[in-house]
CSV table of C-alpha atoms and ligand atoms in Angstrom, one decimal:
chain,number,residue,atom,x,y,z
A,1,UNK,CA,46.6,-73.5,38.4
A,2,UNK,CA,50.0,-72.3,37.9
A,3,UNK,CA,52.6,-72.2,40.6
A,4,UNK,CA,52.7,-70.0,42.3
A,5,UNK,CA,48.6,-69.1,41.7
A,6,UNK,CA,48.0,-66.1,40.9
A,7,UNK,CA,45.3,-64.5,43.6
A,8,UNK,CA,44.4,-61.2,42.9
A,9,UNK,CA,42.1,-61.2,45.6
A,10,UNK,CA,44.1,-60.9,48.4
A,11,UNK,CA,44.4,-57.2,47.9
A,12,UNK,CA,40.5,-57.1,47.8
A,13,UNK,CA,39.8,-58.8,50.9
A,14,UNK,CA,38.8,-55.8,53.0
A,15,UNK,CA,37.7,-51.8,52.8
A,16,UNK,CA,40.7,-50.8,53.7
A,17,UNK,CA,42.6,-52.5,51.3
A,18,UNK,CA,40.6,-52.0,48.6
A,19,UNK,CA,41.3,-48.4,49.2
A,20,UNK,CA,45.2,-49.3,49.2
A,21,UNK,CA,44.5,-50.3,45.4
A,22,UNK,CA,42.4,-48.2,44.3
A,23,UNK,CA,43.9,-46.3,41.0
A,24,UNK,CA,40.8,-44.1,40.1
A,25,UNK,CA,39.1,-41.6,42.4
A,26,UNK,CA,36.5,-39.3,42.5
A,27,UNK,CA,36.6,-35.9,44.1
A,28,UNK,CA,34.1,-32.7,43.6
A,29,UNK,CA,36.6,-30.7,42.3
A,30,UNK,CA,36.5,-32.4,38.7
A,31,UNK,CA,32.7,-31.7,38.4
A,32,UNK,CA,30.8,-28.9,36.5
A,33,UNK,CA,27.4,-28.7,36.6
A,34,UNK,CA,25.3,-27.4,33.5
A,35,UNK,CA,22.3,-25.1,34.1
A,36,UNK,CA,19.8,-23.2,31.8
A,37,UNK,CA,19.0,-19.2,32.7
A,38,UNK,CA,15.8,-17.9,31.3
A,39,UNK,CA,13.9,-14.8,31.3
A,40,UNK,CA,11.8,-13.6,34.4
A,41,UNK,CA,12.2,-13.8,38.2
A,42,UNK,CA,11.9,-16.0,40.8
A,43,UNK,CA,11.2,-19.0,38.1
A,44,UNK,CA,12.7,-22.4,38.9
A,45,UNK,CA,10.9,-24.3,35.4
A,46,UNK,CA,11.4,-28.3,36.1
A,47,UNK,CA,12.3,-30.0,32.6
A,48,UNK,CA,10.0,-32.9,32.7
A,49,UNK,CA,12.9,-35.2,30.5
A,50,UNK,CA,15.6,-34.5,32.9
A,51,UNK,CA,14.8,-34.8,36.3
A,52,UNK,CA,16.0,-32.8,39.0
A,53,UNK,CA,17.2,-30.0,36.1
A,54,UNK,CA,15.7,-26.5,35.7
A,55,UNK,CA,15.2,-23.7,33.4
A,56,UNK,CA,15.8,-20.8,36.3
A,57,UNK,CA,15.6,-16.8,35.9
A,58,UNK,CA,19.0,-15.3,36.7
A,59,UNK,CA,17.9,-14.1,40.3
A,60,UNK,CA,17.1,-18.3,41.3
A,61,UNK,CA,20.4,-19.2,39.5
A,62,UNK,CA,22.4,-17.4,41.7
A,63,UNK,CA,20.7,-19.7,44.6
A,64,UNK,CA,21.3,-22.9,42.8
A,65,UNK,CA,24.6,-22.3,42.0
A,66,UNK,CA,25.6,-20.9,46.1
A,67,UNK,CA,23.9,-24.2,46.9
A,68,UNK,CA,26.0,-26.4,44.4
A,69,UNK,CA,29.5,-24.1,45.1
A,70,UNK,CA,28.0,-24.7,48.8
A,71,UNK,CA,28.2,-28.8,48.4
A,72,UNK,CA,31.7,-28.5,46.2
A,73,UNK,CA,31.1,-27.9,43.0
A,74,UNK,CA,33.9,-25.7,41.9
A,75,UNK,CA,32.3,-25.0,38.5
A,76,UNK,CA,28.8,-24.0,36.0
A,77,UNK,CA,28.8,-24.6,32.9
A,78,UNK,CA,25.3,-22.3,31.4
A,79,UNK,CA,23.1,-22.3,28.3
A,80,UNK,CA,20.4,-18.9,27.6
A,81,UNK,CA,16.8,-19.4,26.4
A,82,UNK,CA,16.6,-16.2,25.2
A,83,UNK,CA,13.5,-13.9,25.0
A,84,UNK,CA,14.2,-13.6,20.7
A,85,UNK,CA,15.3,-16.2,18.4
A,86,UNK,CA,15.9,-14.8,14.7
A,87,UNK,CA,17.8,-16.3,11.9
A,88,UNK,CA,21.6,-15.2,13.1
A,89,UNK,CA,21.0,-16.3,16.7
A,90,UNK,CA,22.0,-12.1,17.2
A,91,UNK,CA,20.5,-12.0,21.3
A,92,UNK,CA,23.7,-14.6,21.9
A,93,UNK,CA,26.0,-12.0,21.2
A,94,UNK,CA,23.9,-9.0,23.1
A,95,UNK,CA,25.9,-7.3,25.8
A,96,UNK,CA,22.3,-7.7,27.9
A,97,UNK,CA,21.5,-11.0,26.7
A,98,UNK,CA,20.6,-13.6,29.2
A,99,UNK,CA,23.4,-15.5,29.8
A,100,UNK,CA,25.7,-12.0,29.9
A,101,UNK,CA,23.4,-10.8,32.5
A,102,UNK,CA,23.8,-14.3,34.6
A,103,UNK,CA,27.3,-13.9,34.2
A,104,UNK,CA,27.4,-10.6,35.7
A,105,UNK,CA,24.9,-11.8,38.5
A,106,UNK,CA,27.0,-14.8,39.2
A,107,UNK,CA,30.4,-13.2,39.5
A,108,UNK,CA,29.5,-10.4,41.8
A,109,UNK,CA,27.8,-13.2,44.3
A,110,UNK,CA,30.1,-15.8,44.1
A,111,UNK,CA,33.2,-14.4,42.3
A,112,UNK,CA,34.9,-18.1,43.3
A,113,UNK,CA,33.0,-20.1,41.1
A,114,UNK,CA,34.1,-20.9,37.9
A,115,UNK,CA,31.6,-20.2,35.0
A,116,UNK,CA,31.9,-21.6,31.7
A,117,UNK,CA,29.5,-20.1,28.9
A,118,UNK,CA,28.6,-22.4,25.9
A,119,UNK,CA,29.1,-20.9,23.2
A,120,UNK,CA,26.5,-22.0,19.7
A,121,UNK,CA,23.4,-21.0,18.1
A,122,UNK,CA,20.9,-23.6,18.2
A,123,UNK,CA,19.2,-21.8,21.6
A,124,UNK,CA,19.1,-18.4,19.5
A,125,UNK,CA,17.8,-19.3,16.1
A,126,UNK,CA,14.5,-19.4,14.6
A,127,UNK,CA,15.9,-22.7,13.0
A,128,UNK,CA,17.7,-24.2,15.8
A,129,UNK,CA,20.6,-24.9,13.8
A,130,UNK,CA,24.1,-23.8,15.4
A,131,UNK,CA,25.0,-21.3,13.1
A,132,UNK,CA,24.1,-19.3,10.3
A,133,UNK,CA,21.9,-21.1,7.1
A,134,UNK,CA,23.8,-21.1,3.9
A,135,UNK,CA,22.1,-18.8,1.2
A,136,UNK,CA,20.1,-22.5,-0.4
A,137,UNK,CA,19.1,-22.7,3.4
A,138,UNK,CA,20.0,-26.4,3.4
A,139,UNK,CA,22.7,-26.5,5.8
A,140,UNK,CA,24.8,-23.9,8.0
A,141,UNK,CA,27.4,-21.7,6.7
A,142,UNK,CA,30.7,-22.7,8.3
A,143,UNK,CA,32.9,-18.9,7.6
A,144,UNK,CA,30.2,-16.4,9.2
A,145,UNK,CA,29.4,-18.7,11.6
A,146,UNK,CA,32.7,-18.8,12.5
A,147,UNK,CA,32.5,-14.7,12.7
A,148,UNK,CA,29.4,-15.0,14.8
A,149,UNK,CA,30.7,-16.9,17.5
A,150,UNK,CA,33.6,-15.1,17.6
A,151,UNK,CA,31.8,-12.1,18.5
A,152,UNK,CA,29.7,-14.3,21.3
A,153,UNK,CA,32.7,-15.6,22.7
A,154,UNK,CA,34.2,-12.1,23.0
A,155,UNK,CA,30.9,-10.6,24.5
A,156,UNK,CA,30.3,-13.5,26.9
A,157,UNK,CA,33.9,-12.9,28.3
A,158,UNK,CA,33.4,-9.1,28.9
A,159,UNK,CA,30.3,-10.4,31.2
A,160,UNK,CA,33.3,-12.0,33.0
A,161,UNK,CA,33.0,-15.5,32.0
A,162,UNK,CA,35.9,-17.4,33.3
A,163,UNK,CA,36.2,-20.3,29.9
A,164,UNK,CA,34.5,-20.3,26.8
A,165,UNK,CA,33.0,-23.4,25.3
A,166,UNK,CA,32.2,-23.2,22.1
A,167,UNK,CA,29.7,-26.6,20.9
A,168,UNK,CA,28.8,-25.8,17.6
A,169,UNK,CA,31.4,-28.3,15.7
A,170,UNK,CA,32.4,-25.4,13.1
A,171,UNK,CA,35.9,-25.7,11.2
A,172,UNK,CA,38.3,-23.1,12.6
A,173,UNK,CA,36.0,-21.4,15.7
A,174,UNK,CA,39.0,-22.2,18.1
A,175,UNK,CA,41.6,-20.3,16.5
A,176,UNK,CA,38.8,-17.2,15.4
A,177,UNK,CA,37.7,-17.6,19.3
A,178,UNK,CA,41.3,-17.5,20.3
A,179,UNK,CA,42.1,-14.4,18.3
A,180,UNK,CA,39.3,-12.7,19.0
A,181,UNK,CA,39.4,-13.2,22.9
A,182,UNK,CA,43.0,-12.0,22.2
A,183,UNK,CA,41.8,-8.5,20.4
A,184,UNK,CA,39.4,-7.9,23.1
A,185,UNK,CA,42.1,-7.9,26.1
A,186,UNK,CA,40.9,-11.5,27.3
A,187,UNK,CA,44.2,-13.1,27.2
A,188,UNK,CA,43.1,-15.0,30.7
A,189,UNK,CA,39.9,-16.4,29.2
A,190,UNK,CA,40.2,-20.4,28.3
A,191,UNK,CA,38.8,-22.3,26.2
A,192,UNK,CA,37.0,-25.3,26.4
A,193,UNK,CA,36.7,-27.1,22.9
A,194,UNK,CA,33.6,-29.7,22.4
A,195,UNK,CA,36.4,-31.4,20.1
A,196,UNK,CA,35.0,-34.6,19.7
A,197,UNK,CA,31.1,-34.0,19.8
A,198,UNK,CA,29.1,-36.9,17.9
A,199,UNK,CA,25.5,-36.3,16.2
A,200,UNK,CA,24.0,-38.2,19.2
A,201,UNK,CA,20.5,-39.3,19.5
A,202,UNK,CA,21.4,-39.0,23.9
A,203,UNK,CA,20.5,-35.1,23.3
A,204,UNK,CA,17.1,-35.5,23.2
A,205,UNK,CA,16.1,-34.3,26.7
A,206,UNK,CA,18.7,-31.3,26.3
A,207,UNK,CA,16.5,-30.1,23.0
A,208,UNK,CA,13.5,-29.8,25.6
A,209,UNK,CA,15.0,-28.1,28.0
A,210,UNK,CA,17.1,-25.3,25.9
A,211,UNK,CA,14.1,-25.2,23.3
A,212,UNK,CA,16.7,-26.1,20.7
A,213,UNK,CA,15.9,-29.0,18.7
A,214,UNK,CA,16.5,-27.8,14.5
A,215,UNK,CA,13.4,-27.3,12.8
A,216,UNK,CA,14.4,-29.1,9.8
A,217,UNK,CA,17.0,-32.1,9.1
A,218,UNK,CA,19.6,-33.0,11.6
A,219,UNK,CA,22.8,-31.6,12.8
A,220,UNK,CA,25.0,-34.4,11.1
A,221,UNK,CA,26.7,-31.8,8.6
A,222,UNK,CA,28.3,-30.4,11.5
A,223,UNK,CA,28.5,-32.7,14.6
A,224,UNK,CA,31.0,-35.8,14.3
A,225,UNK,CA,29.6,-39.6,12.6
A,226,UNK,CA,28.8,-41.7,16.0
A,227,UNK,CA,31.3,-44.4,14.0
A,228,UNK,CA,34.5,-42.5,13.8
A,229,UNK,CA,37.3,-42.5,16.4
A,230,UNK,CA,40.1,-41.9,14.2
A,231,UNK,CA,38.3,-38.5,13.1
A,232,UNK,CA,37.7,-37.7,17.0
A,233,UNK,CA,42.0,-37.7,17.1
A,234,UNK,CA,42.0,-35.3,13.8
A,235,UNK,CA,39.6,-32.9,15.7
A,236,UNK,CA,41.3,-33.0,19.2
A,237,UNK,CA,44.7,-32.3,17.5
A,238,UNK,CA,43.0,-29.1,15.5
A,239,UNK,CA,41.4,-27.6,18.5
A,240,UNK,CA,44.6,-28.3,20.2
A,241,UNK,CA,46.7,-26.5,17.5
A,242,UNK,CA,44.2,-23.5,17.4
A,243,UNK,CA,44.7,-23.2,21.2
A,244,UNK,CA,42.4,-24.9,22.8
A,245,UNK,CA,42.8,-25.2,26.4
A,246,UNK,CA,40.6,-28.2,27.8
A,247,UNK,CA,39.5,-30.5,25.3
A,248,UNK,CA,36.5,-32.5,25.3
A,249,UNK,CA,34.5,-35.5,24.2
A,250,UNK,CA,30.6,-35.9,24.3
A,251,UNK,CA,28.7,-37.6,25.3
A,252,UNK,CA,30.8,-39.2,27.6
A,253,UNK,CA,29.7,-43.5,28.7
A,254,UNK,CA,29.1,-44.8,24.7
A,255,UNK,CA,32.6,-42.9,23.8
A,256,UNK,CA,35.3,-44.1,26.2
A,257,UNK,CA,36.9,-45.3,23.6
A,258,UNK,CA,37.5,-42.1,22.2
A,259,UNK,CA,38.2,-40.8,25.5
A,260,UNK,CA,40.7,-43.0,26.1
A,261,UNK,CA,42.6,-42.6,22.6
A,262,UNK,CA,42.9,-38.2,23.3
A,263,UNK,CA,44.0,-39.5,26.9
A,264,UNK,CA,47.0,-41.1,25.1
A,265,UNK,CA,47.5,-38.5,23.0
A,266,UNK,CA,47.3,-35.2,24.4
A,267,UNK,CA,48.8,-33.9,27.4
A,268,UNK,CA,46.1,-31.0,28.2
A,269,UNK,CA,43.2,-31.5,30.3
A,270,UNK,CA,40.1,-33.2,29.1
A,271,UNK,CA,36.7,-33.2,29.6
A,272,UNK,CA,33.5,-35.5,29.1
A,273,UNK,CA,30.2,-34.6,28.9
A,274,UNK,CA,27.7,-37.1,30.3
A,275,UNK,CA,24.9,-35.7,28.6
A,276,UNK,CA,21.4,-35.3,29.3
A,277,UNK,CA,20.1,-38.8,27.3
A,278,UNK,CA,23.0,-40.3,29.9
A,279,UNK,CA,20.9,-38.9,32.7
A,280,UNK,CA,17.6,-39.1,32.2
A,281,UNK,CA,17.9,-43.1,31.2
A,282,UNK,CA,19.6,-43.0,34.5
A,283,UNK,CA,17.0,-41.4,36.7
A,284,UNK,CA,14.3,-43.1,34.6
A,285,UNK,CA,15.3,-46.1,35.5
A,286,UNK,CA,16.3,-45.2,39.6
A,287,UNK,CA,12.8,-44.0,39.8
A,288,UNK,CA,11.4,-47.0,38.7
A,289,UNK,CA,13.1,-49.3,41.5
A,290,UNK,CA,15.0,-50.9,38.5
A,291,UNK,CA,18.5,-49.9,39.7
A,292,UNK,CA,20.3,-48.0,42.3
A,293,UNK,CA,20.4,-44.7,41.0
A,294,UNK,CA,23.2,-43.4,43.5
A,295,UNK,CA,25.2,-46.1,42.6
A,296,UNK,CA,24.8,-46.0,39.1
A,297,UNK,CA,25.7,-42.6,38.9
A,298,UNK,CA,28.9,-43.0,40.9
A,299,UNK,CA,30.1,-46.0,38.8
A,300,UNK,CA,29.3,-43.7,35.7
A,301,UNK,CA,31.2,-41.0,36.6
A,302,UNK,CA,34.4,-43.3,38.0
A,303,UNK,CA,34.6,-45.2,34.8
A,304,UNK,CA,34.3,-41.7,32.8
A,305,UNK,CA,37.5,-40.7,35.0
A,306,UNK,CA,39.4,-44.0,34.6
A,307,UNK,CA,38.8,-43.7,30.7
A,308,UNK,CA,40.6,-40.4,31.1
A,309,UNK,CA,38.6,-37.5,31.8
A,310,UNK,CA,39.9,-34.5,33.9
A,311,UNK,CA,36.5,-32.7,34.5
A,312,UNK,CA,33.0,-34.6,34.3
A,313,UNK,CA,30.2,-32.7,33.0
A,314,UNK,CA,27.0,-34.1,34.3
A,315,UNK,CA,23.6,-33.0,35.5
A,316,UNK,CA,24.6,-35.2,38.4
A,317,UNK,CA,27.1,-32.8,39.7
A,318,UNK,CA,25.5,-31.6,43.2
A,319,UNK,CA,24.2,-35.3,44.2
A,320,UNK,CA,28.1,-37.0,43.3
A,321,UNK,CA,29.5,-34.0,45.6
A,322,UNK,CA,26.8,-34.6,48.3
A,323,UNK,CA,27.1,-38.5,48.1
A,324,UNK,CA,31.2,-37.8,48.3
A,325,UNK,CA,31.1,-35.6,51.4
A,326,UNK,CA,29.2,-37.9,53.4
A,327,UNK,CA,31.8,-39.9,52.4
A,328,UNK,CA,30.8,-42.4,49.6
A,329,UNK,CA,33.1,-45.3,49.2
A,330,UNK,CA,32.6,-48.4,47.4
B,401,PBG,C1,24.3,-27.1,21.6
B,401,PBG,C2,24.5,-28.1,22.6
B,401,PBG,C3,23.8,-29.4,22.7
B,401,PBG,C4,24.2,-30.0,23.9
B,401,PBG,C5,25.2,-29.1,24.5
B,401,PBG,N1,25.3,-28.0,23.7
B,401,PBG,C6,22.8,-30.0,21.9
B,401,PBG,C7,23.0,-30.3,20.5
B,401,PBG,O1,24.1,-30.2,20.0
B,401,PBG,O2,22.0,-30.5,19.9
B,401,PBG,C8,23.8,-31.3,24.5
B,401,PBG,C9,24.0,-31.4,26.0
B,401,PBG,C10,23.2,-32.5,26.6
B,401,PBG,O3,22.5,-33.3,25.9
B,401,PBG,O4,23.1,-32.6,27.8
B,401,PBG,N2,24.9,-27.2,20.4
């Protein structure tokens, strides 16, 4: 050994130190947690590939989200099943459309929580693409898209929602969003920007429980190559120059990298969205006694924040804020 040795592990010797050290932390108010409104009344649907999520009507939303804002979580983030699917995705944009009318619901309740609405398509079409079909119905139309979500964007902040997220992966939806929100008087509404979102096989359980899964092909004309992290900079600085105000990466544990690189780059917040595959591999596994599912998530959602993420996006929201106010430490 060198003189003199170096011995990192004096500063790991007890609790207390270890908390002297520590350079990454975890607190509730960086979590959003995403939920899925559907149609009816007092319905709380369990989605058998995610465990512990639910499709709810907007009446036993409002419950789950006073409980969650109750534990900590400062923030929803909320997908529609809507009662009509046609080839536009048209009931996203309806001022009485499911998510507009859990919007309104969850703003007169709890008018402290912060509600983000995704905006996309693949919920509201027949196809389950996220946008419009191009006229050889091969692939979706990037320009009316483009319009489309504008006008959801628009009509999902005059419900009162608080950011709009906009995950379809079109060219040029932040600056339409951006100008549109703008026309409309919603000058305060952010945007969050699924900047870097990758064609990801760890959707699967999300498909199930939004009923959103394409009917043909795959969404690789749209959604980012899993391969590419240069390309993940391109996008984050576009969405950034169209006025983006949060940017984010999903899914969230197999892209650190990429994480890391916007951290480096761009001084605006970012989020990461540990995804519903993320989860459900998770919880499969906890339930099975193979690992310590508490533990696993925490580690998960540290090393999410030490790559670089501002907000965490995970189904694991409201057990990370209960484990943290009974004081979780490692
Ligand atoms: C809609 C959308 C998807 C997710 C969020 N918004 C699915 C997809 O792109 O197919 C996935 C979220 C998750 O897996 O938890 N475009």
């Amino acid at each position: 050994m060198p003189f003199p040795a170096e011995r990192l592990r004096r500063l790991r010797r007890t609790p207390a130190l270890r908390r002297m050290v520590r350079e990454t932390r975890l607190t509730p108010d960086q979590l959003v947690l995403p939920l899925f409104v559907r149609p009816g009344q007092r319905i709380e649907e369990p989605v058998e590939s995610l465990p512990g999520v639910a499709r709810h009507s907007v009446d036993r939303l409002v419950e789950a989200c006073r409980a969650a804002a109750g534990e900590g979580v400062p923030a929803v983030l909320l997908f529609g099943l809507p009662e009509e699917k046609d080839a536009e995705g048209s009931s996203s944009w309806s001022a009485d459309g499911i998510v507009q009318r859990a919007i309104r619901a969850l703003k007169e309740a709890l008018p402290e929580l912060v509600v983000i609405a995704d905006a996309c398509f693949c919920e509201y079409t027949d196809h389950g693409h996220c946008g419009v079909l191009t006229a050889d119905g091969t692939g979706v139309d990037n320009d009316p898209t483009v319009a489309n979500l504008a006008r959801q964007a628009v009509s999902l902040a005059d419900a009162g929602a608080d950011l709009i997220a906009p995950s379809d992966m079109m060219d040029g939806r932040v600056a339409a969003i951006r100008r549109a929100l703008d026309g409309a008087g919603h000058q305060q509404v952010a945007i969050l920007s699924y900047a870097a979102k990758f064609a990801s096989a760890f959707y699967g359980p999300f498909r199930d429980a939004a009923d959103s899964a394409p009917a043909f092909g795959d969404r690789r004309g749209y959604q980012m190559d899993p391969a590419n992290r240069r390309e993940a900079r391109r996008e984050a600085a576009l969405d950034a120059a169209e006025g983006a105000d949060v940017l984010m990466v999903k899914p969230a544990l197999p892209y650190l990298d990429v994480l890391a690189d916007l951290r480096r780059e761009f001084d605006r917040p970012l989020a990461a969205y540990h995804v519903s595959g993320e989860w459900a591999m998770l919880r499969a596994a906890a339930e099975r006694g193979w690992i310590d599912g508490d533990r696993v998530l925490m580690e998960s959602l540290l090393a999410i924040r030490r790559a670089g993420a501002d907000w965490v996006i995970t189904y694991g929201a409201r057990d990370a804020a209960r484990l943290l106010a009974r004081g979780w430490s490692e």
